[in-house]
Amino acid sequence: MIGSIIKEIRLSKNIAPVAVYSGIMSRANYWKLEEEHIAPSFDSVILMLPRLNISLNEFILLIPDNDLSFYEKEKDKRDYHYKSKNCSKLFLLEQEYMEKYKQTKVLRFKHLSFTCNIFISKIKGQSFKNAYVNEIKKYLFNCENWSYYELRLFTSIMFIFKYTDVITLSKNALSSIQKYSAQFKSWNEEATLIVNLLSLAVQNNDLLAVKMIQNVVNKDIYLSNKSMYSRTLLLWSDKIIEAYLENNVDILDEAYKTISVFQIIGMDSTYQMYYAWTNLYKQKMKDSK
C-alpha cells in the first residue's frame, strides 16, 4: 500500500525515481517498493517524503489504516527574514539551503534557495533570475496533484508570474484546498491565496476567475475547523465577490463590518490593510459605473 502511494505521488508530481531513492536505497529495491514487492522501513519513508514535497500529515491522509504519528513542520526562517527585509540573512539562507540541496538532493531546499534569491530581488526592486523563476514555474506546471507544499510555494511567490499563468496554476491550488481543507485547522495559506487571487481577478475584471473563487469560498466559509483568521477572510472575500458580481457598492458595507473583528482583537495593521483594500475595490466599482 505505501509503495503504490509513493509511486502515485511521484508520478503526479513528475519527479524522477532517482530523485526519490538516491542515497536512501538501491534502484532495484526502490522498484520493488513501488511495485509492493517489499515493505519500506519507517525511516526510509520519512526520508523520501521531503523529496516528494509532501508532509507526513498529508501522506497519512492517503493511507487508510495507519499508526504513524504526526509532527509539525519547522517554522520557515526565510519568511521571517523576508518580512523583516533582511537581505543579508536571506543571502546566508540562500547559500545554506543550496548546500543542503547538494548534500541531500531534497528539491525543497533548492526551492527555498531560489525563493530567498527572489525575495532579495523583490526587496531591492531588481529583476528576478529567469533560471530560478522558470525552474519553479516548470515544477508547478508539471505537478498534477498539488499538496500543501505546492500550495504554499505558489502562494509565497505568486508575484513572479504573469496573470494568465496565475489563473492557470490557481486551478491546481484551489483543487488542493478542496481536497485537504476539511482536515487541516490552520490553513492560513488558503485564505491568503483566495484574497490574492480575488484581488488579481477584480483588477483584471475577470468574471470567470471570480466565479471560480466563489465556488471555493462558498464551500469552505462555514467549515467549523477554520481558524478565526481564515473564516474572517473568507467571509470578507464572500462580500467582495457578491458586491462585484452584483455590481452593488452597498454590499461592501458588510465587508467593512466583517473585518472589524481584527480591530476589536487588536490586529490593527491587519484591519487597516483590509480596510484599505475594501476602499480600493469600492472606488474601482464606482469608477466602472
Short mmCIF file of C-alpha atoms in Angstrom, two decimals, residues 19-270:
data_model
loop_
_atom_site.label_atom_id
_atom_site.label_comp_id
_atom_site.label_asym_id
_atom_site.label_seq_id
_atom_site.Cartn_x
_atom_site.Cartn_y
_atom_site.Cartn_z
CA ALA A 19 15.39 11.92 -7.06
CA VAL A 20 13.35 9.93 -4.52
CA TYR A 21 15.56 6.92 -3.72
CA SER A 22 19.11 8.33 -4.19
CA GLY A 23 21.14 7.79 -1.03
CA ILE A 24 18.24 6.01 0.70
CA MET A 25 18.02 2.67 -1.09
CA SER A 26 19.16 1.00 -4.29
CA ARG A 27 17.37 1.43 -7.60
CA ALA A 28 16.35 -2.24 -7.57
CA ASN A 29 14.86 -2.04 -4.08
CA TYR A 30 13.03 1.17 -4.91
CA TRP A 31 11.42 -0.53 -7.92
CA LYS A 32 10.38 -3.40 -5.64
CA LEU A 33 8.98 -0.85 -3.18
CA GLU A 34 6.82 0.91 -5.78
CA GLU A 35 5.56 -2.44 -7.06
CA GLU A 36 4.69 -3.53 -3.49
CA HIS A 37 7.19 -6.42 -3.52
CA ILE A 38 8.88 -5.17 -0.35
CA ALA A 39 7.76 -3.06 2.59
CA PRO A 40 9.75 0.11 3.38
CA SER A 41 11.14 0.95 6.78
CA PHE A 42 9.62 3.91 8.61
CA ASP A 43 12.97 5.76 8.39
CA SER A 44 13.06 5.32 4.60
CA VAL A 45 9.57 6.76 4.21
CA ILE A 46 10.43 9.78 6.38
CA LEU A 47 13.49 10.46 4.20
CA MET A 48 11.51 10.13 0.96
CA LEU A 49 8.57 12.37 1.84
CA PRO A 50 10.52 15.68 1.61
CA ARG A 51 11.77 14.61 -1.82
CA LEU A 52 8.15 14.11 -2.86
CA ASN A 53 7.35 17.55 -1.41
CA ILE A 54 4.57 16.19 0.77
CA SER A 55 4.35 16.42 4.54
CA LEU A 56 3.86 13.43 6.80
CA ASN A 57 0.38 14.51 7.86
CA GLU A 58 -0.71 14.77 4.21
CA PHE A 59 0.81 11.36 3.49
CA ILE A 60 -1.09 9.91 6.45
CA LEU A 61 -4.37 11.05 4.90
CA LEU A 62 -3.64 8.87 1.89
CA ILE A 63 -3.15 5.73 4.00
CA PRO A 64 -6.44 4.02 5.01
CA ASP A 65 -5.07 2.29 8.11
CA ASN A 66 -2.05 3.73 9.86
CA ASP A 67 -0.48 4.32 13.23
CA LEU A 68 2.06 6.90 12.04
CA SER A 69 2.48 9.84 14.37
CA PHE A 70 2.06 13.42 13.18
CA TYR A 71 4.71 16.03 13.68
CA GLU A 72 4.55 19.65 12.65
CA LYS A 73 6.91 21.27 10.22
CA GLU A 74 9.64 23.57 11.43
CA LYS A 75 8.90 27.26 11.06
CA ASP A 76 10.32 28.69 7.87
CA LYS A 77 13.09 31.17 8.71
CA ARG A 78 13.03 32.51 5.19
CA ASP A 79 9.60 34.11 5.65
CA TYR A 80 10.68 35.85 8.85
CA HIS A 81 13.71 37.47 7.20
CA TYR A 82 11.65 38.43 4.15
CA LYS A 83 9.08 40.24 6.28
CA SER A 84 11.96 41.94 8.11
CA LYS A 85 13.52 42.89 4.74
CA ASN A 86 16.82 41.47 5.95
CA CYS A 87 18.67 40.80 2.68
CA SER A 88 21.92 39.75 4.36
CA LYS A 89 20.13 36.99 6.33
CA LEU A 90 18.25 35.91 3.24
CA PHE A 91 21.52 35.66 1.32
CA LEU A 92 23.03 33.44 4.03
CA LEU A 93 19.93 31.25 3.95
CA GLU A 94 20.11 31.08 0.17
CA GLN A 95 23.64 29.66 0.42
CA GLU A 96 22.72 27.34 3.30
CA TYR A 97 19.69 25.88 1.52
CA MET A 98 21.63 25.31 -1.70
CA GLU A 99 24.35 23.48 0.22
CA LYS A 100 21.70 21.30 1.87
CA TYR A 101 20.22 20.56 -1.53
CA LYS A 102 23.61 19.45 -2.86
CA GLN A 103 24.03 17.15 0.14
CA THR A 104 20.52 15.65 0.25
CA LYS A 105 19.03 16.21 -3.22
CA VAL A 106 15.81 17.25 -1.48
CA LEU A 107 14.13 19.54 -4.01
CA ARG A 108 12.53 21.61 -1.26
CA PHE A 109 15.96 23.01 -0.30
CA LYS A 110 16.60 24.12 -3.88
CA HIS A 111 13.22 25.86 -3.96
CA LEU A 112 13.98 27.56 -0.66
CA SER A 113 17.32 28.76 -2.01
CA PHE A 114 15.70 30.09 -5.19
CA THR A 115 12.91 31.85 -3.30
CA CYS A 116 15.42 33.51 -0.95
CA ASN A 117 17.08 34.98 -4.04
CA ILE A 118 13.69 36.01 -5.45
CA PHE A 119 12.75 37.73 -2.19
CA ILE A 120 16.07 39.61 -2.13
CA SER A 121 15.39 40.84 -5.67
CA LYS A 122 11.85 41.91 -4.70
CA ILE A 123 13.08 43.83 -1.67
CA LYS A 124 15.74 45.60 -3.76
CA GLY A 125 13.41 46.20 -6.70
CA GLN A 126 15.63 44.18 -9.04
CA SER A 127 14.72 41.75 -11.85
CA PHE A 128 14.24 38.12 -10.87
CA LYS A 129 16.67 35.50 -12.18
CA ASN A 130 14.92 33.87 -15.14
CA ALA A 131 16.54 30.49 -14.47
CA TYR A 132 15.10 30.39 -10.93
CA VAL A 133 11.65 31.59 -11.99
CA ASN A 134 11.50 29.16 -14.91
CA GLU A 135 12.51 26.13 -12.83
CA ILE A 136 9.88 26.81 -10.15
CA LYS A 137 7.30 27.58 -12.83
CA LYS A 138 8.12 24.30 -14.62
CA TYR A 139 7.80 22.35 -11.36
CA LEU A 140 4.38 23.81 -10.54
CA PHE A 141 3.01 23.38 -14.06
CA ASN A 142 4.24 19.77 -14.28
CA CYS A 143 2.82 18.85 -10.87
CA GLU A 144 -0.69 17.46 -11.46
CA ASN A 145 -1.58 16.66 -7.86
CA TRP A 146 -0.80 19.56 -5.56
CA SER A 147 -0.33 19.04 -1.83
CA TYR A 148 0.17 21.63 0.89
CA TYR A 149 3.76 22.16 -0.22
CA GLU A 150 2.86 23.27 -3.76
CA LEU A 151 0.06 25.49 -2.45
CA ARG A 152 2.41 27.22 -0.03
CA LEU A 153 5.15 27.61 -2.64
CA PHE A 154 2.72 29.13 -5.15
CA THR A 155 1.17 31.49 -2.62
CA SER A 156 4.54 32.78 -1.43
CA ILE A 157 5.80 33.74 -4.91
CA MET A 158 2.62 34.42 -6.87
CA PHE A 159 4.03 37.84 -7.75
CA ILE A 160 6.63 36.34 -10.12
CA PHE A 161 4.00 35.01 -12.54
CA LYS A 162 2.03 36.68 -15.31
CA TYR A 163 -1.71 36.92 -14.65
CA THR A 164 -2.56 34.22 -17.22
CA ASP A 165 -0.11 31.83 -15.51
CA VAL A 166 -1.57 32.65 -12.09
CA ILE A 167 -5.09 31.76 -13.24
CA THR A 168 -3.90 28.50 -14.82
CA LEU A 169 -1.96 27.47 -11.71
CA SER A 170 -4.76 28.58 -9.40
CA LYS A 171 -6.92 25.72 -10.66
CA ASN A 172 -4.49 23.25 -9.08
CA ALA A 173 -4.22 25.43 -5.99
CA LEU A 174 -7.98 25.64 -5.46
CA SER A 175 -8.31 21.91 -6.14
CA SER A 176 -5.81 21.18 -3.35
CA ILE A 177 -7.82 23.39 -1.00
CA GLN A 178 -10.96 21.40 -1.75
CA LYS A 179 -9.08 18.14 -1.18
CA TYR A 180 -7.40 18.96 2.12
CA SER A 181 -9.10 21.92 3.80
CA ALA A 182 -11.57 19.83 5.79
CA GLN A 183 -8.68 18.01 7.50
CA PHE A 184 -6.41 20.95 8.39
CA LYS A 185 -7.30 23.51 11.02
CA SER A 186 -4.75 26.23 10.34
CA TRP A 187 -4.59 26.72 6.60
CA ASN A 188 -3.97 30.47 6.61
CA GLU A 189 -2.32 29.97 3.20
CA GLU A 190 -5.77 29.05 1.89
CA ALA A 191 -7.28 32.38 2.93
CA THR A 192 -4.21 34.29 1.75
CA LEU A 193 -4.34 32.58 -1.64
CA ILE A 194 -8.05 33.35 -2.08
CA VAL A 195 -7.55 37.00 -1.13
CA ASN A 196 -4.62 37.38 -3.55
CA LEU A 197 -6.44 35.62 -6.40
CA LEU A 198 -9.57 37.67 -5.79
CA SER A 199 -7.58 40.91 -5.88
CA LEU A 200 -5.97 39.98 -9.19
CA ALA A 201 -9.27 38.80 -10.70
CA VAL A 202 -11.09 42.01 -9.76
CA GLN A 203 -8.23 44.20 -11.01
CA ASN A 204 -8.28 42.31 -14.33
CA ASN A 205 -12.09 42.32 -14.47
CA ASP A 206 -12.02 38.53 -14.86
CA LEU A 207 -15.58 37.39 -14.17
CA LEU A 208 -14.85 33.69 -14.74
CA ALA A 209 -11.99 33.73 -12.23
CA VAL A 210 -14.17 35.50 -9.64
CA LYS A 211 -16.84 32.82 -10.02
CA MET A 212 -14.20 30.08 -9.73
CA ILE A 213 -13.01 31.60 -6.45
CA GLN A 214 -16.61 31.99 -5.28
CA ASN A 215 -17.20 28.23 -5.60
CA VAL A 216 -14.35 27.51 -3.17
CA VAL A 217 -15.36 30.26 -0.73
CA ASN A 218 -18.97 29.05 -0.63
CA LYS A 219 -17.88 25.51 0.21
CA ASP A 220 -15.32 26.43 2.88
CA ILE A 221 -16.70 29.55 4.52
CA TYR A 222 -18.73 27.79 7.23
CA LEU A 223 -16.44 24.86 7.97
CA SER A 224 -16.15 24.62 11.75
CA ASN A 225 -12.47 23.68 11.68
CA LYS A 226 -11.37 27.01 10.23
CA SER A 227 -9.33 29.41 12.33
CA MET A 228 -10.87 32.77 13.20
CA TYR A 229 -8.43 34.49 10.85
CA SER A 230 -9.29 32.25 7.90
CA ARG A 231 -13.04 32.41 8.44
CA THR A 232 -12.93 36.21 8.68
CA LEU A 233 -11.04 36.50 5.39
CA LEU A 234 -13.37 34.01 3.72
CA LEU A 235 -16.40 36.00 4.90
CA TRP A 236 -14.77 39.22 3.72
CA SER A 237 -13.96 37.65 0.34
CA ASP A 238 -17.56 36.45 0.06
CA LYS A 239 -18.84 40.03 0.41
CA ILE A 240 -16.30 41.40 -2.06
CA ILE A 241 -17.33 38.75 -4.58
CA GLU A 242 -21.04 39.39 -4.01
CA ALA A 243 -20.59 43.14 -4.43
CA TYR A 244 -18.54 42.66 -7.59
CA LEU A 245 -20.89 40.14 -9.25
CA GLU A 246 -24.00 42.19 -8.42
CA ASN A 247 -22.21 45.48 -9.10
CA ASN A 248 -23.62 46.76 -5.81
CA VAL A 249 -21.31 49.03 -3.81
CA ASP A 250 -23.65 48.96 -0.79
CA ILE A 251 -22.79 45.29 -0.16
CA LEU A 252 -19.26 46.42 0.71
CA ASP A 253 -20.66 47.82 3.98
CA GLU A 254 -20.91 44.19 5.11
CA ALA A 255 -17.26 43.65 4.13
CA TYR A 256 -16.25 46.55 6.40
CA LYS A 257 -18.23 45.01 9.28
CA THR A 258 -16.64 41.60 8.73
CA ILE A 259 -13.05 42.82 9.10
CA SER A 260 -13.91 44.94 12.16
CA VAL A 261 -13.17 41.82 14.24
CA PHE A 262 -9.45 42.42 13.55
CA GLN A 263 -9.72 45.87 15.10
CA ILE A 264 -11.61 44.53 18.12
CA ILE A 265 -8.92 41.96 18.95
CA GLY A 266 -6.05 44.38 18.43
CA MET A 267 -4.86 43.32 14.96
CA ASP A 268 -4.79 46.94 13.86
CA SER A 269 -2.32 46.60 10.98
CA THR A 270 -4.34 43.72 9.51
#
